[in-house]
Each structure stands twice: as structure tokens, then as C-alpha cells.
Amino acid sequence: MSFRKDFVWGAATASYQIEGAYNEDGKGSSIWDEFTHIDGKILDKSTGDVACDHYHRYKEDVRLMHELGLKAYRFSIAWPRIFPDGIGSVNQKGIDFYNNLIDELLSYGIEPYITLYHWDLPYALYLKGGWLNDDIADYFERYTTVVAENFGDRVKNFITFNEPQVFIGCGCLEGSHAPGFQYGDKDLLRMCHNVLRAHGRAVRVLRQTVPDVKIGFTSAASPLVPLTENDVEAARGGFFSCGRGNFVFSQSFWHDPIAFGKYPEAILSTYGEDFPAVDEEDMKLISAPIDFIGLNIYTGAFVKADENGYAQRIPCYRGHPRTAIGWDVVPQSLYWGTKFFYDRYKLTIFITENGMSAHDCISLDGKVHDPNRIDYLNRYLLELKKSAEDGADIGGYFQWSLMDNFEWAKGYSERFGVIYVDYETQNRIIKDSGYWFKGIIEQNGENL
Ligand code: PNW
């Protein structure tokens, strides 16, 4: 036993991080367009105005995907390319771009996976209150309808949201991401609930409109890794805990309503009156069955059980391997993250992102050598394989990222790609890790 025969091997990107063409062909502004133009918000003072210029170079990029042997490609749609004002009239040129991209992918036999929302909210909707405005579920439903009607004849795999933990947590709790404000818990609860309401509406539309559709919801997870067999239940409990102060970044706050139709008891009792009124109809839509859970896992934390059975974090030892962005290398996070999720929710799991940032450069021989990334991917994939062998239902793995791109508040200072991008010339070079990944895909991971 190993990875299943139909295991999906892919790579992922997101619209704002690669497309550029931020104000071309009728595209409206997004909260990230506005945020990056404010001085001091982005580490290297950069923006996504041009990014990887993928909007104009998608054909070359799809050809590179083919060269890597990818079976699938996960990308997101920029909502303000489709609806410049978030609602109102549709921008046909935006539809055309994604139609062309989808056709190009299919011509190479690469299966498209669409993320509906990877953080670039139309700025016009932010001005109406963004996720705090209860009407946003209607707007999202309308947007999903247009996406489903235009692309659903060829695209069967959809992810409604990418990492609500991060776009609410970094964007509206910490303020380090767009829109860049710090809201209190009562507002945050309302925003989160509206994200889930929007998810529910999108699921309904997709089921009605797209034959044979497969729908997922993607979480950002930093799994707790038990130090020994005796620490497993403490790790599991900690990983799914949810209460005051941590609900935005938690797992169960988002996934329990979808899987079980109710928020975790602890969160309801903690906030009482501050919890937004939850409508029965909404809960029904939120908990409509989905087909898979997407997990973005880059790192994890080691824990042991304390005398009360609670997870206690054990910091990594001094000198423990870390990626350039500063995240601990914890390959076991892929094993425990997928296992804990599968045990709890009994749904197929896709790793929708995993990868490492490094400060890659072009060597004298003109190539990009990244043995550290190969080692990282190798170690993580071995853990994923072990999880599949131990019984978790793992449907696929998307490497983050297809190419170096705009890393949000870190700008272009971090490189996550298996394809190197020279931002001065927009030249692309497949890194050593890209060729390595190709070899793994060819053998369905048997050679790991
Ligand atoms: C994800 N964290 O974000 C996003 O989905 C990608 O757009 C992003 O480029 C990628 O991971 C790499 O950062 C994350 O703090 C942001 O643990 C922050 C965290 C994790 C994921």
C-alpha cells in the first residue's frame, strides 16, 4: 500500500500572488491592491501590481506545469476580475481570462482546482463592511453562480475558502494583512459566521449548477505533534481546542459547523450574548455535505501531556532546522495533521498547500539548486505516505508553490516556488526541486 492509484499530484498558486495586471481589462480594485499601496505595510515595499505577470504569461506557465508533469493545478479566481464592484455587472474580460487558462490546462490534461476566495476581496465590498456585512453571503452566492455557470462545464473541483484563519486572523485580528485592522471578538465572531454562511451558499450553488462537482474547504493548520505515544490524546485535544482568544486560528471553530452542524460548545458558552444570532436555515446550508477537506500545512509544534492531560508545547531545540521565513521544519505535522482530521471528520483530505521558503538564487551554471527544498519535500511526503498507509484517506497533494510569488506582507523576499522567477525579466527557471518533484509524480511516490 502507498498513495492511491488516482492520487492527485499538483501545485498551487493564488490570484493576487501571481497574476499582476491589477488594473487591466476592467478588473476592480481589491483590498490587497489598496493595502499594498499604503506605505509601510509590505516588508520590501512591493505590490502585486505586476507580480509574476501570469495574466499575460499563463500559456508559458501552463507549459511549465506540463514540463513538471503536474496532474492538477490549484489556482484562485480574483473576485474583482469577475465583479469589479463585487456585485452588479460582470466583467466579460475577466471571464475570458479564466476560460483561456482552463482551456490551456485541459489541453495538457491538467485538472483545474479552483479556489473561489484566496483573500482578494473586492475593495467596493470592503467599503460596504466586508465580512462584517451580513449581505456578503448574498454577494458571494452571486459571484459563485457566475463562476459555476461559466466554468462548471469543464471544472469539477472547487474550494470555497482558503484559510479563513489567516485572512480573518491576520487581516482583521492582528492587522498585518489586508484590510489591516484590529477588530474585537464580537465583530470577529460575526465575520467568521458570515464566511461560513457564504460557504454554505456557495456549496448550494455549486451542487445545483456543476454536474459531478467535488467541493472542499481549506484550512491553515499547524498541527500539534505528540512527542510520544502517551501524548497523542493531549495533542489531538489541543489541536481541536477552541475558546476565547484562539477561535479564529482554531480548526474546530470552522470545521465543526460544516461537519456537525454546530459550533463547538465551548465557544458558545464562552461568548454567550456576544455570539451572533445563528439562523437554522443558515446552519443547514453550512453543514451541507462537502467532499473533501483541504489542509495547508507547513509546520507544527511538538507537545507532551501535562499532569492534567493537556497539551504542553515543547519548543524546538536550539538550532532546529527552520525555513527562510522562520518556520520550524516539522515533517511529522503532515502525519498527525491528516490523521487527526481524518479521525474526527471522516472526509477525504487533500494537502492543498505544503512547501518551503528559501532564499534561492541562480548559480553560475545558470541553474537554481535548492537541495534544502528537496530534503524538506522528501521528509514531508514520507510522513504523508505513512499517514495514507495507516488509513487516512488522502486524495492528493499540492505543492506550494508552482512559482516564486508575492508572499503577502513579506513581499518578494521569500521564495516558495519550485520554479524560480526573476522579477526583473520575468524569466522562469525550473529549480532542482521541480525536477525532483516531477520524478516523484511519475512514480506516484513509490520512489520516496
Ligand atoms: C498560506 N502561518 O498562508 C497561503 O494560503 C498562501 O497564500 C501563502 O503564500 C503560503 O501559505 C505561504 O505563507 C499562510 O503563519 C500564512 O502559519 C501564514 C501562515 C500559514 C500559511
Coordinates of C-alpha atoms and ligand atoms in Angstrom, one line a residue:
M1 CA 0.0 0.0 0.0
S2 CA 1.1 3.5 -0.7
F3 CA -0.6 6.5 -2.3
R4 CA -3.8 5.6 -4.0
K5 CA -3.7 4.9 -7.8
D6 CA -5.7 8.1 -8.6
F7 CA -3.6 10.3 -6.2
V8 CA -3.7 13.9 -7.4
W9 CA -0.3 15.5 -7.7
G10 CA -0.3 19.2 -8.2
A11 CA 1.0 22.6 -7.4
A12 CA -0.9 25.7 -6.2
T13 CA -0.9 29.5 -6.5
A14 CA -3.3 32.3 -5.8
S15 CA -4.5 35.1 -8.0
Y16 CA -3.1 38.2 -6.2
Q17 CA 0.2 36.5 -5.7
I18 CA 1.0 35.8 -9.3
E19 CA -1.4 37.5 -11.8
G20 CA -0.4 41.1 -11.8
A21 CA -2.4 43.2 -14.3
Y22 CA -4.0 44.7 -11.3
N23 CA -6.0 47.3 -13.1
E24 CA -6.2 45.9 -16.6
D25 CA -9.2 44.7 -18.7
G26 CA -11.8 46.1 -16.3
K27 CA -10.6 44.5 -13.1
G28 CA -11.8 46.3 -10.0
S29 CA -9.6 47.0 -7.0
S30 CA -9.2 44.5 -4.2
I31 CA -8.3 45.0 -0.5
W32 CA -4.8 43.8 -1.3
D33 CA -4.4 46.3 -4.1
E34 CA -5.3 49.1 -1.7
F35 CA -3.3 47.6 1.2
T36 CA 0.0 47.2 -0.7
H37 CA -0.2 50.8 -1.9
I38 CA -0.1 52.1 1.7
D39 CA 3.4 52.9 2.8
G40 CA 4.9 50.6 5.4
K41 CA 2.6 47.6 5.1
I42 CA 4.8 45.4 3.0
L43 CA 8.3 44.4 4.1
D44 CA 10.1 45.2 0.8
K45 CA 7.7 48.0 -0.2
S46 CA 6.4 45.9 -3.1
T47 CA 3.0 45.3 -4.5
G48 CA 1.2 42.7 -6.6
D49 CA 0.7 45.2 -9.5
V50 CA 2.8 43.1 -11.8
A51 CA 3.8 40.1 -9.6
C52 CA 4.7 37.2 -11.9
D53 CA 2.8 38.8 -14.8
H54 CA 0.9 35.5 -15.0
Y55 CA -2.1 37.3 -16.5
H56 CA -0.1 37.7 -19.7
R57 CA 2.2 34.7 -19.4
Y58 CA -0.3 32.0 -18.4
K59 CA 0.5 30.0 -21.6
E60 CA 4.1 29.8 -20.7
D61 CA 3.3 28.9 -17.1
V62 CA 0.9 26.1 -18.2
R63 CA 3.6 24.7 -20.4
L64 CA 6.0 24.7 -17.4
M65 CA 3.4 22.8 -15.4
H66 CA 3.3 20.2 -18.2
E67 CA 7.1 20.0 -18.1
L68 CA 6.8 19.3 -14.4
G69 CA 4.3 16.5 -15.1
L70 CA 1.6 18.0 -12.9
K71 CA -1.7 16.2 -12.9
A72 CA -3.5 19.1 -11.3
Y73 CA -3.2 22.8 -10.8
R74 CA -4.9 24.7 -7.9
F75 CA -5.4 28.4 -8.6
S76 CA -7.8 31.1 -7.3
I77 CA -10.1 33.4 -9.1
A78 CA -9.8 37.1 -8.4
W79 CA -13.4 38.1 -7.4
P80 CA -12.8 41.7 -8.6
R81 CA -11.8 40.5 -12.0
I82 CA -15.3 38.9 -12.4
F83 CA -17.2 41.6 -10.5
P84 CA -15.2 44.8 -10.4
D85 CA -17.6 46.2 -7.8
G86 CA -18.1 42.9 -6.0
I87 CA -21.7 42.9 -7.1
G88 CA -23.5 44.5 -10.1
S89 CA -22.2 43.8 -13.6
V90 CA -19.9 41.0 -14.7
N91 CA -16.6 41.8 -16.4
Q92 CA -16.5 39.6 -19.5
K93 CA -12.8 40.0 -19.9
G94 CA -12.2 38.5 -16.5
I95 CA -14.3 35.5 -17.5
D96 CA -12.3 35.3 -20.7
F97 CA -9.0 35.1 -18.9
Y98 CA -10.0 32.2 -16.7
N99 CA -11.7 30.5 -19.7
N100 CA -8.5 30.6 -21.6
L101 CA -6.5 29.4 -18.6
I102 CA -8.8 26.5 -18.0
D103 CA -8.8 25.5 -21.7
E104 CA -5.0 25.7 -21.8
L105 CA -4.8 23.4 -18.7
L106 CA -7.2 20.9 -20.1
S107 CA -5.3 20.8 -23.4
Y108 CA -2.4 19.4 -21.5
G109 CA -4.6 17.1 -19.4
I110 CA -4.0 19.1 -16.2
E111 CA -7.0 19.1 -13.9
P112 CA -8.0 22.5 -12.6
Y113 CA -8.9 23.1 -8.9
I114 CA -10.5 26.4 -8.4
T115 CA -10.3 28.3 -5.1
L116 CA -13.1 30.8 -5.0
Y117 CA -11.7 33.1 -2.3
H118 CA -7.9 33.4 -1.7
W119 CA -8.1 36.8 0.1
D120 CA -8.5 39.4 -2.7
L121 CA -11.9 40.8 -1.6
P122 CA -13.3 43.5 -3.9
Y123 CA -12.5 46.8 -2.3
A124 CA -16.0 48.0 -3.1
L125 CA -17.4 45.3 -0.8
Y126 CA -14.9 46.2 1.9
L127 CA -16.4 49.7 1.8
K128 CA -19.7 48.1 2.5
G129 CA -18.4 46.4 5.6
G130 CA -16.7 43.4 4.1
W131 CA -17.2 40.2 6.1
L132 CA -19.0 42.2 8.8
N133 CA -21.8 42.9 6.4
D134 CA -24.4 40.1 6.6
D135 CA -25.3 40.7 3.0
I136 CA -21.9 39.4 1.9
A137 CA -23.3 35.8 1.8
D138 CA -25.7 37.0 -1.0
Y139 CA -22.8 38.7 -2.9
F140 CA -20.7 35.6 -2.6
E141 CA -23.5 33.4 -3.8
R142 CA -24.0 35.6 -6.8
Y143 CA -20.2 35.5 -7.6
T144 CA -20.2 31.7 -7.2
T145 CA -23.2 31.4 -9.5
V146 CA -21.3 33.3 -12.3
V147 CA -18.2 31.2 -11.7
A148 CA -20.1 27.9 -11.7
E149 CA -22.2 28.8 -14.8
N150 CA -19.1 29.9 -16.8
F151 CA -16.6 27.3 -15.8
G152 CA -18.6 24.4 -14.4
D153 CA -18.8 22.6 -17.7
R154 CA -15.0 21.9 -17.5
V155 CA -14.0 22.4 -13.9
K156 CA -15.2 19.9 -11.3
N157 CA -13.2 20.7 -8.2
F158 CA -13.9 23.8 -6.1
I159 CA -12.5 25.0 -2.8
T160 CA -14.8 27.7 -1.4
F161 CA -12.4 29.4 1.0
N162 CA -8.6 29.4 1.5
E163 CA -7.5 29.7 5.2
P164 CA -10.2 31.7 6.9
Q165 CA -7.9 31.5 9.9
V166 CA -5.4 33.6 8.1
F167 CA -7.5 36.1 6.2
I168 CA -9.6 36.9 9.3
G169 CA -6.8 36.3 11.8
C170 CA -4.0 38.3 10.1
G171 CA -6.3 40.7 8.3
C172 CA -8.8 41.6 11.0
L173 CA -7.4 40.5 14.3
E174 CA -3.7 41.2 14.0
G175 CA -3.9 43.6 11.2
S176 CA -0.8 42.5 9.4
H177 CA -2.7 41.6 6.2
A178 CA -5.3 43.4 4.3
P179 CA -7.6 45.1 5.2
G180 CA -5.2 45.7 8.2
F181 CA -7.4 46.5 11.2
Q182 CA -7.9 45.1 14.6
Y183 CA -11.4 44.2 15.5
G184 CA -12.8 42.9 18.8
D185 CA -14.1 39.4 19.4
K186 CA -17.8 40.3 18.9
D187 CA -17.1 41.6 15.4
L188 CA -14.7 38.8 14.6
L189 CA -17.4 36.2 15.5
R190 CA -19.8 37.9 13.2
M191 CA -17.3 38.0 10.3
C192 CA -16.4 34.3 10.8
H193 CA -20.0 33.4 10.8
N194 CA -20.6 35.3 7.6
V195 CA -17.7 33.5 6.0
L196 CA -19.3 30.2 6.9
R197 CA -22.7 31.5 5.7
A198 CA -21.1 32.4 2.4
H199 CA -19.5 28.9 2.2
G200 CA -22.9 27.3 2.7
R201 CA -24.5 29.4 -0.1
A202 CA -21.6 28.5 -2.4
V203 CA -22.0 24.8 -1.7
R204 CA -25.7 25.0 -2.6
V205 CA -25.0 26.8 -5.9
L206 CA -22.1 24.5 -6.9
R207 CA -24.2 21.4 -6.2
Q208 CA -27.1 22.7 -8.3
T209 CA -25.0 24.0 -11.2
V210 CA -22.0 21.8 -11.7
P211 CA -22.5 18.1 -12.5
D212 CA -20.2 15.7 -10.6
V213 CA -18.8 18.6 -8.6
K214 CA -16.3 18.0 -5.7
I215 CA -16.3 20.7 -3.1
G216 CA -13.8 21.4 -0.4
F217 CA -12.9 24.0 2.3
T218 CA -9.2 24.7 3.0
S219 CA -7.8 25.3 6.5
A220 CA -4.5 26.7 7.7
A221 CA -3.2 24.1 10.2
S222 CA -0.2 24.0 12.4
P223 CA -0.7 20.5 13.9
L224 CA 0.4 19.5 17.4
V225 CA 2.8 16.6 17.2
P226 CA 2.8 14.2 20.2
L227 CA 6.3 13.6 21.5
T228 CA 5.5 10.0 22.5
E229 CA 2.6 7.6 22.2
N230 CA 1.4 8.8 25.6
D231 CA 0.9 12.3 24.3
V232 CA -1.4 11.5 21.4
E233 CA -4.7 12.4 23.0
A234 CA -3.3 15.6 24.5
A235 CA -2.1 16.6 21.1
R236 CA -5.4 15.8 19.5
G237 CA -7.3 17.7 22.2
G238 CA -5.1 20.7 21.9
F239 CA -5.3 20.7 18.1
F240 CA -9.1 20.8 18.1
S241 CA -9.5 23.1 21.1
C242 CA -11.4 26.3 20.6
G243 CA -12.2 29.1 23.1
R244 CA -11.6 32.7 24.0
G245 CA -8.7 34.2 22.2
N246 CA -8.0 31.4 19.8
F247 CA -11.2 30.6 17.9
V248 CA -10.2 32.5 14.7
F249 CA -7.0 30.4 14.4
S250 CA -8.5 27.2 15.6
Q251 CA -9.7 24.2 13.5
S252 CA -12.9 23.1 15.2
F253 CA -14.5 26.5 15.1
W254 CA -14.5 26.3 11.3
H255 CA -14.9 22.6 10.6
D256 CA -17.4 21.5 13.3
P257 CA -20.2 23.7 11.9
I258 CA -19.6 22.3 8.4
A259 CA -19.2 18.6 9.5
F260 CA -21.6 18.5 12.6
G261 CA -23.9 21.5 12.0
K262 CA -22.9 23.2 15.3
Y263 CA -20.2 25.4 16.7
P264 CA -18.1 23.9 19.5
E265 CA -19.9 24.1 22.8
A266 CA -17.0 25.9 24.5
I267 CA -17.2 28.8 22.1
L268 CA -20.9 29.2 22.5
S269 CA -20.8 29.2 26.3
T270 CA -17.7 31.4 26.4
Y271 CA -19.3 34.2 24.3
G272 CA -23.0 33.8 25.1
E273 CA -24.7 37.0 24.1
D274 CA -21.8 38.2 22.0
F275 CA -22.3 35.3 19.6
P276 CA -24.2 36.4 16.5
A277 CA -27.7 35.1 16.2
V278 CA -27.4 31.8 14.3
D279 CA -30.2 31.1 11.9
E280 CA -31.4 27.5 11.5
E281 CA -31.6 27.8 7.7
D282 CA -28.0 29.1 7.6
M283 CA -26.8 26.2 9.7
K284 CA -28.4 23.7 7.3
L285 CA -26.6 25.2 4.4
I286 CA -23.3 25.5 6.3
S287 CA -23.5 21.8 7.2
A288 CA -24.4 20.5 3.7
P289 CA -22.0 17.7 2.9
I290 CA -18.7 18.6 1.3
D291 CA -16.4 16.2 -0.5
F292 CA -13.0 16.9 0.9
I293 CA -11.1 18.9 3.4
G294 CA -8.1 20.9 2.2
L295 CA -5.2 21.4 4.6
N296 CA -2.4 23.8 4.2
I297 CA 0.4 22.5 6.5
Y298 CA 3.9 24.0 6.6
T299 CA 4.9 23.4 10.2
G300 CA 3.8 22.1 13.5
A301 CA 4.6 22.2 17.2
F302 CA 5.7 19.3 19.5
V303 CA 3.7 18.7 22.6
K304 CA 3.6 16.5 25.6
A305 CA 0.8 15.8 28.0
D306 CA 0.9 17.7 31.3
E307 CA -0.4 16.1 34.6
N308 CA -3.9 17.1 33.6
G309 CA -3.7 15.6 30.2
Y310 CA -3.5 18.9 28.4
A311 CA -1.0 19.6 25.6
Q312 CA 2.1 21.4 26.7
R313 CA 4.2 22.9 23.9
I314 CA 7.8 21.8 23.8
P315 CA 9.9 24.4 21.9
C316 CA 12.2 23.1 19.2
Y317 CA 15.8 22.7 20.4
R318 CA 18.3 25.5 19.6
G319 CA 19.4 25.1 16.0
H320 CA 16.4 23.1 15.0
P321 CA 16.0 23.3 11.1
R322 CA 13.9 26.3 10.1
T323 CA 12.9 27.6 6.7
A324 CA 13.9 31.1 5.4
I325 CA 10.7 32.6 6.6
G326 CA 11.5 31.2 10.1
W327 CA 9.0 28.3 10.3
D328 CA 10.2 25.2 12.1
V329 CA 10.7 22.1 9.9
V330 CA 8.3 19.6 11.4
P331 CA 7.6 16.8 8.8
Q332 CA 5.5 14.9 11.3
S333 CA 2.9 17.6 11.1
L334 CA 1.8 16.1 7.9
Y335 CA 1.3 12.7 9.5
W336 CA -0.6 13.9 12.6
G337 CA -2.5 16.7 10.9
T338 CA -4.0 14.4 8.3
K339 CA -4.6 11.6 10.8
F340 CA -6.3 13.9 13.4
F341 CA -8.5 15.5 10.7
Y342 CA -9.5 12.2 9.1
D343 CA -10.3 10.6 12.5
R344 CA -12.5 13.5 13.5
Y345 CA -14.3 14.4 10.3
K346 CA -14.0 11.2 8.2
L347 CA -13.6 13.0 4.9
T348 CA -11.0 12.7 2.2
I349 CA -8.1 15.0 2.9
F350 CA -6.2 17.0 0.3
I351 CA -3.0 18.7 1.2
T352 CA -3.8 21.9 -0.7
E353 CA -0.5 23.5 0.3
N354 CA 2.9 22.4 1.6
G355 CA 6.3 23.7 0.7
M356 CA 9.2 25.8 2.0
S357 CA 10.6 29.3 1.5
A358 CA 14.3 29.6 0.8
H359 CA 16.4 32.5 -0.4
D360 CA 17.1 30.8 -3.7
C361 CA 19.4 32.3 -6.3
I362 CA 20.7 31.5 -9.8
S363 CA 24.1 29.7 -9.7
L364 CA 27.0 30.3 -12.0
D365 CA 25.8 27.4 -14.1
G366 CA 22.5 29.2 -14.7
K367 CA 20.5 26.7 -12.7
V368 CA 18.7 27.0 -9.4
H369 CA 20.0 24.4 -6.9
D370 CA 17.7 24.0 -3.9
P371 CA 18.7 20.8 -2.1
N372 CA 17.2 22.1 1.1
R373 CA 13.8 22.2 -0.5
I374 CA 14.2 18.7 -1.9
D375 CA 15.0 17.5 1.5
Y376 CA 12.0 19.3 3.0
L377 CA 9.6 17.9 0.5
N378 CA 11.1 14.5 0.8
R379 CA 10.7 14.4 4.5
Y380 CA 7.1 15.8 4.5
L381 CA 6.0 13.5 1.7
L382 CA 7.3 10.4 3.6
E383 CA 5.1 11.4 6.5
L384 CA 2.1 11.9 4.3
K385 CA 2.7 8.5 2.7
K386 CA 2.9 6.9 6.2
S387 CA -0.4 8.6 7.1
A388 CA -2.1 7.2 3.9
E389 CA -0.6 3.7 4.8
D390 CA -2.0 4.0 8.3
G391 CA -5.5 4.5 6.9
A392 CA -6.2 8.2 6.4
D393 CA -7.9 8.8 3.1
I394 CA -5.5 11.2 1.3
G395 CA -6.7 12.3 -2.1
G396 CA -3.9 14.5 -3.2
Y397 CA -1.0 16.8 -2.6
F398 CA -0.5 20.3 -3.9
Q399 CA 3.0 21.8 -3.6
W400 CA 3.1 25.4 -2.6
S401 CA 4.0 27.0 -4.8
L402 CA 4.3 26.4 -8.6
M403 CA 6.5 29.5 -8.8
D404 CA 8.0 32.2 -6.6
N405 CA 5.5 34.9 -6.0
F406 CA 4.2 37.8 -3.9
E407 CA 4.3 36.5 -0.3
W408 CA 1.8 38.9 1.2
A409 CA 3.2 41.1 3.9
K410 CA 6.7 39.7 3.2
G411 CA 6.6 40.9 -0.4
Y412 CA 9.0 39.1 -2.8
S413 CA 11.6 38.5 0.0
E414 CA 10.5 34.8 0.4
R415 CA 10.6 32.3 -2.4
F416 CA 8.3 29.3 -2.2
G417 CA 8.4 28.1 -5.8
V418 CA 9.6 25.0 -7.5
I419 CA 10.0 27.4 -10.4
Y420 CA 12.3 30.4 -9.9
V421 CA 11.0 33.8 -11.1
D422 CA 13.4 36.6 -12.0
Y423 CA 11.2 39.6 -11.3
E424 CA 13.3 41.9 -13.4
T425 CA 13.0 39.9 -16.6
Q426 CA 10.1 37.6 -15.7
N427 CA 12.3 34.7 -16.8
R428 CA 11.3 31.4 -15.2
I429 CA 13.8 28.6 -14.3
I430 CA 12.7 25.2 -13.0
K431 CA 14.6 24.6 -9.8
D432 CA 16.2 21.3 -9.0
S433 CA 13.3 20.6 -6.6
G434 CA 10.9 21.0 -9.6
Y435 CA 12.7 18.2 -11.5
W436 CA 12.8 16.1 -8.3
F437 CA 9.1 16.6 -7.8
K438 CA 8.5 15.5 -11.4
G439 CA 10.3 12.2 -10.7
I440 CA 8.1 11.6 -7.6
I441 CA 4.9 12.3 -9.6
E442 CA 6.0 9.9 -12.3
Q443 CA 6.3 7.1 -9.9
N444 CA 3.3 8.0 -7.7
G445 CA 5.6 8.5 -4.8
E446 CA 6.8 4.9 -4.8
N447 CA 10.4 6.2 -5.0
L448 CA 10.2 8.3 -1.9
Ligands
PNW1 C1 -0.6 30.3 3.1 N1 1.3 31.0 9.2 O1 -0.6 31.3 4.1 C2 -1.4 30.9 2.0 O2 -2.5 30.2 1.6 C3 -0.5 31.2 0.8 O3 -1.1 32.2 0.1 C4 0.9 31.6 1.3 O4 1.7 32.2 0.3 C5 1.5 30.4 1.9 O5 0.7 29.9 2.9 C6 2.9 30.7 2.5 O6 2.8 31.6 3.5 C7 -0.1 31.2 5.3 O7 1.6 32.0 9.8 C8 0.2 32.3 6.0 O8 1.4 29.8 9.8 C9 0.6 32.3 7.3 C10 0.8 31.0 7.9 C11 0.5 29.9 7.2 C12 0.0 30.0 6.0

